[in-house]
Each structure stands twice: as structure tokens, then as C-alpha cells.
XYZ file of C-alpha atoms in Angstrom:
625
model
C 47.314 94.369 217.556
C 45.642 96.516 220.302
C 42.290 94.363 219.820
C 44.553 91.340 219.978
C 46.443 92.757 223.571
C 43.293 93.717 224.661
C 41.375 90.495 224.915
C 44.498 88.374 226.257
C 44.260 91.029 228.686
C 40.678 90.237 229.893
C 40.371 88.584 233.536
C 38.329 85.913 232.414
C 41.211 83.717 230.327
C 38.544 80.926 229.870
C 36.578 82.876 227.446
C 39.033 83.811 225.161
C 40.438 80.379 224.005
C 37.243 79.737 222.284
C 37.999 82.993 220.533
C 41.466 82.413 219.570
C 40.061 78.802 218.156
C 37.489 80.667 216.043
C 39.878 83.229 214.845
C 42.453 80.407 213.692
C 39.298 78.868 211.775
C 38.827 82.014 209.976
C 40.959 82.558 206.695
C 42.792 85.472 205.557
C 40.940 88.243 203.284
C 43.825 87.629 200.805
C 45.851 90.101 198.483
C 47.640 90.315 195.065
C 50.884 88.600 195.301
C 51.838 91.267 193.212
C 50.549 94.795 191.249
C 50.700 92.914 188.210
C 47.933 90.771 189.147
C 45.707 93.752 190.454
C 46.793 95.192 187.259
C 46.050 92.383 184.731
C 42.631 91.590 186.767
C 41.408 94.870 186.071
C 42.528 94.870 182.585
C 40.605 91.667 182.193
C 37.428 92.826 183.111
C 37.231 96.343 182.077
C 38.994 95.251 178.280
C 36.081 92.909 177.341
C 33.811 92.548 174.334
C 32.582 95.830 173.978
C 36.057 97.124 172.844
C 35.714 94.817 169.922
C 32.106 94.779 168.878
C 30.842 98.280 170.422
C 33.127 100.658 170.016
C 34.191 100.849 166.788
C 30.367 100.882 165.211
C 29.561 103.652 167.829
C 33.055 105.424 166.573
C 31.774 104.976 162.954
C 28.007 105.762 162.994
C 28.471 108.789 164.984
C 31.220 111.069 163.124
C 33.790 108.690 162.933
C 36.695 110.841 164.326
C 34.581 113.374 165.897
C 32.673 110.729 167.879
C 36.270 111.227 169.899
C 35.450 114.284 170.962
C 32.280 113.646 173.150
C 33.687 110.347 173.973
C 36.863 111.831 175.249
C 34.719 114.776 177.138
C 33.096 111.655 179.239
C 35.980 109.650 179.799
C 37.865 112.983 181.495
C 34.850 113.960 183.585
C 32.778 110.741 184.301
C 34.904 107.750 183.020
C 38.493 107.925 184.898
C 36.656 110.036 188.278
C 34.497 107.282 188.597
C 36.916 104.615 187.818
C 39.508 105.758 190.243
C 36.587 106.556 192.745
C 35.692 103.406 192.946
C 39.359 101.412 193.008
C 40.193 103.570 195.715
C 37.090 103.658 197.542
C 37.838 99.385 197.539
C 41.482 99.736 198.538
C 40.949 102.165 201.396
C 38.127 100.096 203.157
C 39.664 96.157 201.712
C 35.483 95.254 201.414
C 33.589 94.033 198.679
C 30.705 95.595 196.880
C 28.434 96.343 199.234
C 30.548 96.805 202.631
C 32.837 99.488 201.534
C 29.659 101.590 201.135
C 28.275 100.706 204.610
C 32.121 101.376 206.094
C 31.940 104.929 204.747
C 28.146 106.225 204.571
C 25.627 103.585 205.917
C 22.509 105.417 204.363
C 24.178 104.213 200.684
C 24.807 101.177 201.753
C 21.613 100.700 199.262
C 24.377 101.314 196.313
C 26.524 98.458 197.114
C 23.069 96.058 196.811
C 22.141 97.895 193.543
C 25.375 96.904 191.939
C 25.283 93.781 193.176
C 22.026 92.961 191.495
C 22.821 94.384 188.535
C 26.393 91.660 188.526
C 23.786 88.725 189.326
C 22.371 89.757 185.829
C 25.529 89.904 184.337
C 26.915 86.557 185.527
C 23.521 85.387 183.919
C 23.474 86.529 180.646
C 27.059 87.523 179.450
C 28.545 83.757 179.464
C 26.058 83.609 177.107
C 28.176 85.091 174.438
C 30.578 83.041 175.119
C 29.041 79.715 174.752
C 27.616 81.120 170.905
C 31.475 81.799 170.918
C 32.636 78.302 171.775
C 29.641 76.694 169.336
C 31.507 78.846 166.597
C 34.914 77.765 167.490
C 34.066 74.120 167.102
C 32.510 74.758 163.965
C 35.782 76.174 162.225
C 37.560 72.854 162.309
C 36.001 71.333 159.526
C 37.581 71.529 155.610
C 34.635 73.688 154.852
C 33.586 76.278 157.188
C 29.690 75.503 157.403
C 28.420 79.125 157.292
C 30.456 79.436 153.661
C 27.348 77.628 151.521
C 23.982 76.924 151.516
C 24.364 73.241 151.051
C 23.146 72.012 154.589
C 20.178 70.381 156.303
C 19.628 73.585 157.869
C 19.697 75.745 154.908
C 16.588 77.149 153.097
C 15.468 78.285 149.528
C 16.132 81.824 150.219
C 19.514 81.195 151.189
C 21.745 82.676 148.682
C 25.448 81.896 148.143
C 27.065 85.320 148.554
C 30.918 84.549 147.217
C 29.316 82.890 144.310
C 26.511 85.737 143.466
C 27.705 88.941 144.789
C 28.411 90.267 141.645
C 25.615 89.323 140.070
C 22.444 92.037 139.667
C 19.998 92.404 142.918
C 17.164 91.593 140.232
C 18.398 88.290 139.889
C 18.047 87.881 143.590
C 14.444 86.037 145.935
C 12.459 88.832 147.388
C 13.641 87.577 151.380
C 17.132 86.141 149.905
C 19.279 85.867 153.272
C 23.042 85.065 153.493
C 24.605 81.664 154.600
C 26.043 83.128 157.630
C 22.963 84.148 158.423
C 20.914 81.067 158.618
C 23.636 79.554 160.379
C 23.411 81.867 163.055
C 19.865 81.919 163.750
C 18.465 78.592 161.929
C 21.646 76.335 163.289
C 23.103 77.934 166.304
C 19.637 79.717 167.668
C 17.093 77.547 166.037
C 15.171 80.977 166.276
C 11.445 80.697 167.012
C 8.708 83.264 165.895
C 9.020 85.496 169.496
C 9.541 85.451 172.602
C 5.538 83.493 173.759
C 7.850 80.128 172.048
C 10.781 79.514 173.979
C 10.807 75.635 171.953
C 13.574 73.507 173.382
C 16.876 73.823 175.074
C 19.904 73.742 172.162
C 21.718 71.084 174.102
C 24.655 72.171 171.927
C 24.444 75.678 173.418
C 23.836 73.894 176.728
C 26.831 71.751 176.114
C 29.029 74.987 175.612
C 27.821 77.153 178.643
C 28.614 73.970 180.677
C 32.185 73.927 179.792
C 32.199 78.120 179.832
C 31.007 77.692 183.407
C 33.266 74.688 184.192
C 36.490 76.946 182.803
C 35.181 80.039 184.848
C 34.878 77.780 188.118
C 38.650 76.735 188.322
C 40.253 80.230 187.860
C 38.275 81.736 190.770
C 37.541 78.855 193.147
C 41.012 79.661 195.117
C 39.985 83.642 195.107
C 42.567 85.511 194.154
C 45.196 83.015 194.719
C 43.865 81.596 191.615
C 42.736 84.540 189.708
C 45.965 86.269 190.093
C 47.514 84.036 188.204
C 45.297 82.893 185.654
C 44.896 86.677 183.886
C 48.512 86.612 183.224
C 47.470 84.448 180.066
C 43.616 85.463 179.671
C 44.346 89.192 179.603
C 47.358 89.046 177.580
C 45.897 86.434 174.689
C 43.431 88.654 173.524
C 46.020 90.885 172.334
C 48.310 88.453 170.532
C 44.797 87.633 168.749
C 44.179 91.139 168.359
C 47.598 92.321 166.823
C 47.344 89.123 164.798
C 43.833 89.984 163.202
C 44.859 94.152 162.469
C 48.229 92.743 160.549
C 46.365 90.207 158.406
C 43.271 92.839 158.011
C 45.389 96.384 156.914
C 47.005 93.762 154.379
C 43.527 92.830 152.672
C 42.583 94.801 149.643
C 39.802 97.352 150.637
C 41.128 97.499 154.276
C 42.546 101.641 153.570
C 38.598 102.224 152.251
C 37.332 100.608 155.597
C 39.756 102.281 157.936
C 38.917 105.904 156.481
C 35.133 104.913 156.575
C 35.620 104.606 160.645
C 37.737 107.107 161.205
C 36.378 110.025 158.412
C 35.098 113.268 160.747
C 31.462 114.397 160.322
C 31.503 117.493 163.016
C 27.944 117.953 162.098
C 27.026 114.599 164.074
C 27.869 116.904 167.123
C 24.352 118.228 167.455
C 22.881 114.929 167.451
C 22.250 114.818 171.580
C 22.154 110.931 170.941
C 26.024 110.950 169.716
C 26.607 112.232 173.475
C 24.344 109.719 174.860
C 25.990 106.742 172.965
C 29.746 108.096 174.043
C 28.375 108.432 177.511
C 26.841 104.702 177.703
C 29.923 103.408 175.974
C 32.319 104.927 178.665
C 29.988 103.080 181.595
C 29.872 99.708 179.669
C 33.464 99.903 178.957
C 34.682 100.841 182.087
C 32.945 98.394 184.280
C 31.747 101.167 186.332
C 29.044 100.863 189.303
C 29.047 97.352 188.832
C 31.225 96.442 192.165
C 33.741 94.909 190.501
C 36.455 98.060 190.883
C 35.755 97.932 194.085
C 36.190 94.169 194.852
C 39.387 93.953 192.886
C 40.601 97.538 194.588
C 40.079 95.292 197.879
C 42.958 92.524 197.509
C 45.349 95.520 197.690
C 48.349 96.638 199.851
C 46.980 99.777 201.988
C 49.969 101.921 200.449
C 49.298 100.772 196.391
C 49.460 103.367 194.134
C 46.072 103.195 192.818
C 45.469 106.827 191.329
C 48.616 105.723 188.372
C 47.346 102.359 188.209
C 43.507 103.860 186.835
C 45.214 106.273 184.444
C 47.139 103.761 183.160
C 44.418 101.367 182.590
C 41.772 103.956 181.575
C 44.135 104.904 178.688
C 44.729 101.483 177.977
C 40.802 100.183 177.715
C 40.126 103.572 175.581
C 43.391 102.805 173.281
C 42.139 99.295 172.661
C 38.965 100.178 171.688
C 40.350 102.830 169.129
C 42.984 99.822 167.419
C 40.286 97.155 167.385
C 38.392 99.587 165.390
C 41.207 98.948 162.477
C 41.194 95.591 163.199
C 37.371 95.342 162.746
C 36.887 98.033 160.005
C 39.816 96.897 157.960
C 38.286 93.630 157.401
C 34.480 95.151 157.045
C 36.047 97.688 153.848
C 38.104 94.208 152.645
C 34.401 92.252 152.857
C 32.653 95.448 151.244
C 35.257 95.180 148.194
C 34.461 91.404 147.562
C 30.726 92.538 147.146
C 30.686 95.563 145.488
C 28.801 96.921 147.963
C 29.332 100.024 150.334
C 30.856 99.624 153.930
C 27.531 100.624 155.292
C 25.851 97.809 154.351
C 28.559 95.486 156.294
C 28.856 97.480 159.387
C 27.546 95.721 162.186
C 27.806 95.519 165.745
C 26.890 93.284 168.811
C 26.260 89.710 167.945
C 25.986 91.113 164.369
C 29.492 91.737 164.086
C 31.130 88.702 165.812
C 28.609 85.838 164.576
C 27.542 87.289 160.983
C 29.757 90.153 159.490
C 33.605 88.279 160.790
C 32.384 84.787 159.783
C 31.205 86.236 156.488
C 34.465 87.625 155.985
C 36.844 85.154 157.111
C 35.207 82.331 154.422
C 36.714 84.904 151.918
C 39.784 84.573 153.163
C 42.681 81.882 152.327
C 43.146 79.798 155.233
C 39.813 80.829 156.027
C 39.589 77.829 159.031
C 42.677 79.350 160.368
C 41.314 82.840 161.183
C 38.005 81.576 162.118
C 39.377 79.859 165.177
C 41.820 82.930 165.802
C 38.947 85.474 166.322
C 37.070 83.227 168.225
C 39.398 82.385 170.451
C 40.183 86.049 170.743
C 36.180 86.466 171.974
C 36.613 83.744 174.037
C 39.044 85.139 175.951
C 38.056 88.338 176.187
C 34.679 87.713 177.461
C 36.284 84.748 179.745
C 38.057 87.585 182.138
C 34.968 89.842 182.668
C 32.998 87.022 183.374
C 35.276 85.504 185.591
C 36.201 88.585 187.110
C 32.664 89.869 187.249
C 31.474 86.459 189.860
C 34.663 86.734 191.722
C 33.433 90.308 192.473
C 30.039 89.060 193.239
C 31.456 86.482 195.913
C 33.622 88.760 197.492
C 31.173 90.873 198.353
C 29.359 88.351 199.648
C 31.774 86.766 201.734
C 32.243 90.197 202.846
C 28.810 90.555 204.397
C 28.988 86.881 206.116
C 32.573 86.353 207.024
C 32.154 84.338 209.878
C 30.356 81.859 207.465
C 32.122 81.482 204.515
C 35.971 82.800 204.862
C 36.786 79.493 205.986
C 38.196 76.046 204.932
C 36.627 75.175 201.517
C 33.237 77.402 202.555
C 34.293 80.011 199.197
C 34.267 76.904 196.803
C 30.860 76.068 198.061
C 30.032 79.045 197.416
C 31.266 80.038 193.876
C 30.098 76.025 192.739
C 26.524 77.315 194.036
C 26.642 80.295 192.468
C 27.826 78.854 188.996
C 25.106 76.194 189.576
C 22.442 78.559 189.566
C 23.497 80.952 187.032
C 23.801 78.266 184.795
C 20.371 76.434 185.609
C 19.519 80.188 184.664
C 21.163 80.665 181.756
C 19.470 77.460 180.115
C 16.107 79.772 179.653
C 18.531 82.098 177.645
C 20.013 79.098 175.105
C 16.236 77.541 174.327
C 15.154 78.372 170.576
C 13.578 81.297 171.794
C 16.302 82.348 174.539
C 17.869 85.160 172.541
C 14.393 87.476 173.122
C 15.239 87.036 176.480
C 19.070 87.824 176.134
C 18.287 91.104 174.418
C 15.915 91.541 177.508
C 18.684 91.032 179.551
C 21.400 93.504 177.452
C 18.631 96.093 176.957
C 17.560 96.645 180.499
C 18.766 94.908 183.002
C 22.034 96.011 182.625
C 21.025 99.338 180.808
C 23.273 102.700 180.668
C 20.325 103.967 182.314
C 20.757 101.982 185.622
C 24.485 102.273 185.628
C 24.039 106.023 185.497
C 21.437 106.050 188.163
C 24.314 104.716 190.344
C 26.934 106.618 189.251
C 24.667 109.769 190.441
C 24.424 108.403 193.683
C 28.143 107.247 194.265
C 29.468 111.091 193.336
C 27.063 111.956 195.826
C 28.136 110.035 198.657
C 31.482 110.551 198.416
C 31.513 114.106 197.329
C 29.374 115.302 199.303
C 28.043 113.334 202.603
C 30.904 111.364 203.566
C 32.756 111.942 206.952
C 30.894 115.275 207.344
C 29.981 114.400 211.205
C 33.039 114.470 212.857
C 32.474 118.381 213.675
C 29.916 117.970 216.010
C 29.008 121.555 215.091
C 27.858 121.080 212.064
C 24.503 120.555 211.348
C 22.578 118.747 208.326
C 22.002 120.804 206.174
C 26.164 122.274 205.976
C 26.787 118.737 205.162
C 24.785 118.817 202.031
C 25.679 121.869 201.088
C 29.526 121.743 202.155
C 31.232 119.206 199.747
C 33.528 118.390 201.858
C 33.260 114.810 201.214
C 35.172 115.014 198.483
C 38.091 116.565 200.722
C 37.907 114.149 203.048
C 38.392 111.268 200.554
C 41.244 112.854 199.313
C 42.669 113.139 202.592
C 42.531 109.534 202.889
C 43.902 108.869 199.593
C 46.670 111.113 200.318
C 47.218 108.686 203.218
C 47.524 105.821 201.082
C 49.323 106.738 198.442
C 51.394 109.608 199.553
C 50.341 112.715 197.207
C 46.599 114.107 196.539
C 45.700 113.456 193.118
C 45.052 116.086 190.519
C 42.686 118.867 191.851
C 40.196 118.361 188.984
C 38.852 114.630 189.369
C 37.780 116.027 192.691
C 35.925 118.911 191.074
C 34.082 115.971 188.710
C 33.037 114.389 191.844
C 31.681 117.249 192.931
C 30.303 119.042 189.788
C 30.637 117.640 186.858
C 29.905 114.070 187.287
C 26.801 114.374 189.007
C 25.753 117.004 186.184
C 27.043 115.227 182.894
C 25.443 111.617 184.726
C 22.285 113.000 185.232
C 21.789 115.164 182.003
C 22.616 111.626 180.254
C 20.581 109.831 182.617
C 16.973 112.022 182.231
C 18.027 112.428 178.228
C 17.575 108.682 177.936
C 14.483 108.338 179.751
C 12.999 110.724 177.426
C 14.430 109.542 174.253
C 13.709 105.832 175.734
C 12.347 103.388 172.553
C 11.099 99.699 173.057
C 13.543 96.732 172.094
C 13.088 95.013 168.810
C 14.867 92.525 168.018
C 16.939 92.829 164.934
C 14.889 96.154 164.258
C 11.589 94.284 163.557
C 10.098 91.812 166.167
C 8.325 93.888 168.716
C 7.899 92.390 172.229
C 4.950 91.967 173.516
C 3.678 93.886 176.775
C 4.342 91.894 179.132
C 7.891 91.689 178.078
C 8.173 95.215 178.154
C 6.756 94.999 181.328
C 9.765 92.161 182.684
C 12.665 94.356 181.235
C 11.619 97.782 183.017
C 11.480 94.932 186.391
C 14.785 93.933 185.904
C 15.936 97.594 185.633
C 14.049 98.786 188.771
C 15.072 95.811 190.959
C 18.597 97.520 190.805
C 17.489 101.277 191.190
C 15.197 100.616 193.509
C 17.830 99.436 195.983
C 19.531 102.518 196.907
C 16.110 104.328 198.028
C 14.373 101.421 199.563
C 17.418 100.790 201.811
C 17.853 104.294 203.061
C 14.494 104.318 204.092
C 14.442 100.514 205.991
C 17.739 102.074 207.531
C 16.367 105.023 208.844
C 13.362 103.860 210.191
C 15.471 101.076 212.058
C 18.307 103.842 213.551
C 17.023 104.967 217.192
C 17.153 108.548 217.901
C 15.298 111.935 216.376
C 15.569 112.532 212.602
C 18.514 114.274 213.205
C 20.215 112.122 215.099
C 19.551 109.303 213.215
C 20.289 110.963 209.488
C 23.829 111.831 211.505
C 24.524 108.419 212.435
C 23.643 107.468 209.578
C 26.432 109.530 207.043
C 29.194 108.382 209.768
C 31.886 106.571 208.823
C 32.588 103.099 210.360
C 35.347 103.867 213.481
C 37.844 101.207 212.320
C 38.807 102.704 208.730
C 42.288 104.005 208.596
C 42.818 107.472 210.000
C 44.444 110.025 207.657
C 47.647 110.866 210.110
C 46.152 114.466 209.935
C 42.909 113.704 211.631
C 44.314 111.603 214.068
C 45.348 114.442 216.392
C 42.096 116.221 216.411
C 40.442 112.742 216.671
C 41.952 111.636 220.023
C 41.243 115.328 221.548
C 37.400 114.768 220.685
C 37.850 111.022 222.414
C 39.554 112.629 225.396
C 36.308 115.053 225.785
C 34.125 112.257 226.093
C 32.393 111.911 222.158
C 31.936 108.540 220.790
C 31.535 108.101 217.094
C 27.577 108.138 216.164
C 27.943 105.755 213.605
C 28.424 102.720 216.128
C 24.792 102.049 216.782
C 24.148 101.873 212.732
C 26.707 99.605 212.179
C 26.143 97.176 214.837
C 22.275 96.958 213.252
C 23.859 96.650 209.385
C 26.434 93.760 211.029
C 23.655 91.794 212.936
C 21.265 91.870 209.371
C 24.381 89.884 207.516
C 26.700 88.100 210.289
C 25.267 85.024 211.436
């Protein structure tokens, strides 16, 4: 309003009509209508695949119950610090991705690009999934589910009929006998080549299905969140219908009580295992959605004075609480399937693409009705990848409309833009549904979007807001006290307090401080010293140079947040000093914790002028047209 008074104020009249004009052009950011849609959208995103197909292998293959332990540890001290972090960090400045980080620290605005690139992955490869998904889904409605025999064109000698030979002895058995549901998945859906030197063909099938996965994705994010809002009320509630449907019909199959104790049975031993830590610390980032911008983007669309600290415990507990029943859901059905065989629940236990397009399919055929819960847990996939992915571009386009406002927040400019950006992804995604596209997906999965980049973030982002940000406005202090001071983390509280009303429990600000950064980068080094090459399916190994493209794609992220701080210091004017002050300043027009605002108009009436000016006027001319 002051801006506003201030410019019809201005002697020259003339030259503010044009701006009133330019302003009415301009749209409105946009918010949730209501919590419920901030709530749902975050549900929707963070509550994806993983929960399903991740989770409950992890749970099982690493102590079953004590796996909780380490996984709990993580979720306390990185996962719900990091997630509320984030969602607050989003709400407080209402930017995207990458402008929330320039608002508050301009030296990390290098974290914001980092995240970004590693969601332009994402949008890439995880639609994927969900056109394998779709593929499957039209498959079911048939009398005979095609994966249940070995009487099809695609089919070869070694293909054995499982229901029909289980019981019979091994000996009996070809050397390289594989399982229907196995040459239907890689001789039918992938048409698998020999590596990843013979891409072969485009599936137009698959092509077919990530059209229509793109097509569905387009209309319930092309009106922002207008139409995302309202959309999740159904996409992030189905999954659990399907979910609660599955658990019922799977603790009522015979063999389900073996399957559920085989997930769940304690080995405390498993403790020592440093890689049972790693895996619970991975799982907690994939899970969580965390340092991938999207917290942020959807912590953006909401009212100043949300509640966002009980909104993140709620949902934290929620996406952990899935992931535990979907472990009954899956393992019930796994000990049923081991039963039918005469074979132990180890041998079944799959996860990743494993699980949902092998071990289910192979277990459904021996159920009655078997059509019936094909389509259900395929449709439950559907829609639980169909949120994150959805979610995940809508994140990606807010943060860039966020950078160019003046270009695209106006009539019809974000359709433009998410149509372009679905154009290209999916022009993209074509490489990844040729015969030979799933080397490249596990490229994708295994690096570009790697635990180790999303940690390499997460180090940073504790860092920032812990301890550099809003450490200038004592012009007293020198450098070094704001690196050794921590009183980032006290400043971000004050501004939460300001939001919300309260300051949120003492110790997530300790995790910021201490025990994030410690746990993050413990994990971090751990896994590039235990790092092994992909293989695909545990036997094809890549060859150099595709070794060589995955370690690209997981650089081009990291590399972000150093490359930027150094192109941003060598553009600020000014000594080292000077500059590296400017430089952690935050941007003048955030909202003022009531507190500061006293002490803040005394330093004004003395004659000092926020440092960070300068540095944000050269950020804004590198992205405003």
C-alpha cells in the first residue's frame, strides 16, 4: 500500500498510467482456497511410490522391526527439520524454488538452481513409471490376464508356467527357466535389448501411454493452483481407498501372517551394518520430497499467518505411517505368493519395478477375480505416482514464473509454459521408452536423482539458514562471528514466530544447527566411499561411458550451489568483505518479525541502508526481462 501511495504521489502523473496498465496486466501469485488443499498437495507429492515399493523391502532386508530404529533416528533429526525448513522457508518469502533462497541469502541462491535441476530430471524420468503402469492397466481387462501363461507370441522356450509347475522338483526345471510375468515385463512391455549401445525402437505402446500420462498431468496444473487445489482432493485420497482395499483382501490370503512376521521380525544385529543407516537415511530424503523445491513451491500459495509447523508434523507422521501399513499390504500378499510355491518369502521379495510389474502381477493371477485386483493396484500406482508428478512440474513452473514474472504471470503466459514444458519432457522421455530405454531409466534413478545429491543439498540448506542468514543487520559484526554465531537459526525462528504465533520446539532448531548438518554429511561421505556401479538387474554392467553420463547428471545439480556463489561474488562491487556481507543479506521487502522492527527503523533513522540492495538488483536484472 505505501509503494502503491507512493507512486500516485509522484509529480509526473503521466508516467504512472503506463504503470498502473502493466500492473493490471499482471496476475495474482495465487493461494490455496483452503488448508486442505495445501494439505492434500503436499500429501500428494511426498506419499508417492516409494511408500509402496521402497519402503517395505528396505523395512524387511534390514532388521525388519529394527530397521525402525535408524529410520526413526533420521526422520527426528533430518526428515521433519528439513521438511518443515523448507515449507516454512516457502511460506515466509511466497517464492518458488529458487527465489526464496535469493530473498534470504543471495550467495545460496546456487541451491534453489540445484534443486531445480535435479526436478527437470524428475519430471523426465518418473512419468515413466507411470506409463509401464497404464500399459499394465490395459492389459488386465482381458478374460485371461496375459502375464498368467506362456502361451503368447512373445513367450519363449524357457518360459515356465509357474501355477502349473511350482510344485514340481527344480530338477525338472530348463537351466535359464524364467517366469511368465517375467517375459511379459521385459520381452512385451520393454522389448529389452542386450544393453544400453542398442536403444532399438520406440515402444509406441509405451509412447502411447506417456502421451496420455502427460496429457492427464497437463489439465490438473495448467490453471496453477486453482486447478491443482482441487484436483488432489480425489488423487491423494484414491490411493488410499486402493490401499485399504489391497491390505483387507491380502491379511485374508493364506500365508499373509508368515509374510507379515517376515517384514516386521527384529534382527538388532543388522544395526552394525553402516549401510542399514545409509538406506534409512536415503529413504527419509526420497520419501520426503526433500531439497527438491517442491516444499517450498507448495509452502508459497499460503496465507502469511498458516500454521505450517502442525501442518509438517502432521504430514511427516502421515507419509512415515503409510509406508509402515503398505508394508502389510505388500508383504501379506508376498508370504500368500510364497505359500502357493513352496518357496521361502525371500525368494519373492522384491522391490522397485520388481515389485509392482513382476512380484504383484505374479500374485494377483493366483488370485480369484484375479482381473479385478490387477486393475485395483494399478490404478492405486497410477495415482500415486500421478500427484508427485504433477505436483513435482507445478513446482518446477512456479519457480520459474517466479524468476520472470513480468513475462509469464499473465493472461494464458503459465499454460504456455507448462504445455512447453510437458512438450519437452515428453520428446525426452521417448529415449527412456525405446527397447533399450530402461538402461537409461536406471541411469536416471541411480544418479541423477541420487541420495547422494539430495544430501549434498540438504548440507547446504542447514547451513544457510542455521547459520548465515540475517547475520548483517549488526553492523558490528564481522565475518567470521557470522559463521561461527548460529544465529541464523534464531533469526528464522523469529520469523516463524511471526507467522504462526509460537516458536516451535527448541530441538528442530538444534538439528539445523547440529545435527542435520552432521548426520547429512556422515551419510553423504559414507556413500561416496561405499559408492558401487549400477547393474541392471544385478548383472548387466554399463559400459564407461555410461558411467561416465550418470556421475554428469549428478554433478550438473551439485555443481550449482558452488559455481553460483562464485559468478555472484565476482559480479558484487565492493572489497571481499563487503561483498561476502552483501551477499548473506536478506532481501529488504521480507516481512519484519514485529520485534526487529523497532531496532530496524532506529538503524534507518541513522542513515544505514540494507547492503543487500546492490545484490539483488544484479540477481533481478539476470532473470526479469
Amino acid at each position: 500500500m505505501t509503494r502503491a501511495a507512493a507512486k500516485e504521489g509522484e509529480p509526473n502523473g503521466a508516467t504512472a498510467v503506463p504503470e498502473e496498465i502493466k500492473k493490471e496486466e499482471m496476475e495474482e501469485r495465487g493461494q490455496w482456497s483452503s488448508k486442505m488443499e495445501f494439505v492434500l498437495s503436499v500429501a500428494g507429492e511426498i506419499i508417492g511410490l516409494g511408500n509402496v515399493w521402497r519402503f517395505p523391502y528396505l523395512c524387511y532386508k534390514n532388521g525388519g522391526g529394527a530397521f525402525l530404529i535408524p529410520y526413526l533416528i533420521f526422520l527426528f533429526t533430518c526428515g521433519i527439520p528439513l521438511f518443515f525448513l523448507e515449507t516454512a522457508l516457502g511460506q515466509y518469502t511466497s517464492q518458488g524454488g529458487v527465489t526464496a533462497w535469493r530473498k534470504i541469502c543471495p550467495i545460496f541462491e546456487g541451491i534453489g538452481y540445484a534443486s531445480q535441476v535435479i526436478e527437470c530430471y524428475l519430471n523426465i524420468y518418473y512419468i515413466i513409471i507411470l506409463s509401464w503402469a497404464l500399459f499394465y492397466l490395459f492389459s488386465s481387462f482381458t478374460t485371461v490376464l496375459p502375464w498368467a501363461s506362456c502361451n503368447n507370441p512373445w513367450n519363449s522356450d524357457l518360459c515356465v508356467d509357474i501355477l502349473n509347475s511350482s510344485r514340481l522338483d527344480n530338477r525338472t526345471l530348463p537351466a535359464n527357466a524364467t517366469s511368465p510375468m517375467i517375459e511379459f515385463w521385459e520381452k512385451r512391455v520393454l522389448g529389452l535389448t542386450d544393453g544400453i549401445h542398442k536403444l532399438g525402437t520406440v515402444r509406441w505402446e509405451l509412447a502411447l501411454c506417456l502421451l496420455l500420462a502427460w496429457i492427464i498431468c497437463y489439465f490438473c496444473i495448467w490453471k496453477g493452483v486453482k486447478s491443482t487445489g482441487k484436483v488432489v482432493y480425489f488423487t491423494a485420497t484414491f490411493p488410499y481407498v486402493m490401499l485399504i482395499i489391497l491390505l483387507v483382501r491380502g491379511v485374508t490370503l493364506p500365508g499373509a501372517t508368515e509374510g507379515i512376521i517376515f517384514y516386521l521380525k527384529p534382527d538388532i544385529s543388522r544395526l552394525a551394518d553402516p549401510q542399514v543407516w545409509m538406506d534409512a537415511g536415503t529413504q527419509i530424503f526420497f520419501s520426503y520430497a526433500i531439497c527438491q523445491g517442491c516444499l517450498t513451491a507448495l509452502g508459497s500459495y499460503n496465507k502469511y499467518t498458516n500454521n505450517c509447523y502442525r501442518d509438517c508434523i502432521m504430514l511427516c507422521f502421515l507419509n512415515s505411517a503409510t509406508s509402515f501399513i503398505a508394508g502389510f499390504a505388500i508383504f501379506s500378499v508376498l508370504g500368500f505368493m510364497a505359500r502357493e510355491q513352496a518357496v521361502p518369502i525371500a525368494e519373492v521379495a522384491e522391490s522397485g519395478p520388481g515389485l509392482a510389474f513382476i512380484a504383484y502381477p505374479m500374485a494377483v493371477t493366483m488370485m480369484p477375480v484375479s482381473q479385478l485386483w490387477s486393475c485395483l493396484f494399478f490404478l492405486m500406482l497410477i495415482f500415486l505416482g500421478l500427484d508427485s508428478q504433477f505436483v513435482c512440474v507445478e513446482s518446477m513452473v512456479t519457480a520459474v514464473i517466479d524468476m520472470f514474472p513480468g513475462v509469464f504471470r499473465k493472461k494464458g503466459r503459465r499454460e504456455l509454459l507448462i504445455l512447453a514444458v510437458a512438450v519437452i519432457c515428453y520428446l525426452l522421455g521417448l529415449l527412456l521408452v525405446t527397447e533399450g530405454g530402461m538402461y537409461i531409466f536406471q541411469l536416471f534413478d541411480y544418479y541423477a536423482a541420487s541420495g547422494t545429491c539430495l544430501l549434498f543439498l540438504a548440507i547446504f540448506e542447514v547451513i544457510c539458514v542455521g547459520w548465515v542468514y540475517g547475520n548483517n543487520n549488526d553492523l558490528t559484526s564481522d565475518f567470521v562471528s557470522v559463521l561461527t554465531g548460529g544465529q541464523g537459526a534464531n533469526r528464522f525462528y523469529d520469523n516463524i514466530e511471526d507467522m504462526i504465533g509460537f516458536r516451535p520446539w527448541p530441538l528442530i532448531k538444534i538439528c539445523w544447527l547440529v545435527f542435520t548438518p552432521g548426520l547429512c554429511l556422515a551419510v553423504f561421505l559414507f556413500s561416496l566411499i561405499k559408492y558401487t556401479p549400477l547393474k541392471y538387474n544385478n548383472s548387466y554392467v554399463y559400459p564407461p561411458w555410461g558411467y561416465v553420463v550418470g556421475w554428469l547428471m549428478a554433478l550438473s545439480s551439485m555443481v550449482c550451489i558452488p559455481l553460483y556463489a562464485i559468478f555472484i561474488l565476482l559480479k558484487t562491487k565492493g572489497s571481499l568483505k563487503q561483498r561476502l556481507t552483501q551477499l548473506i543479506s536478506p532481501a529488504e521487502d521480507l516481512p519484519q518479525p514485529k520485534k526487529h522492527m523497532a531496532g530496524l527503523s532506529e538503524l534507518k533513522r541513522k542513515g544505514w541502508s540494507p547492503p543487500a540492495q546492490e545484490v539483488l538488483s544484479i540477481t533481478e536484472r539476470e532473470t526479469h526481462f
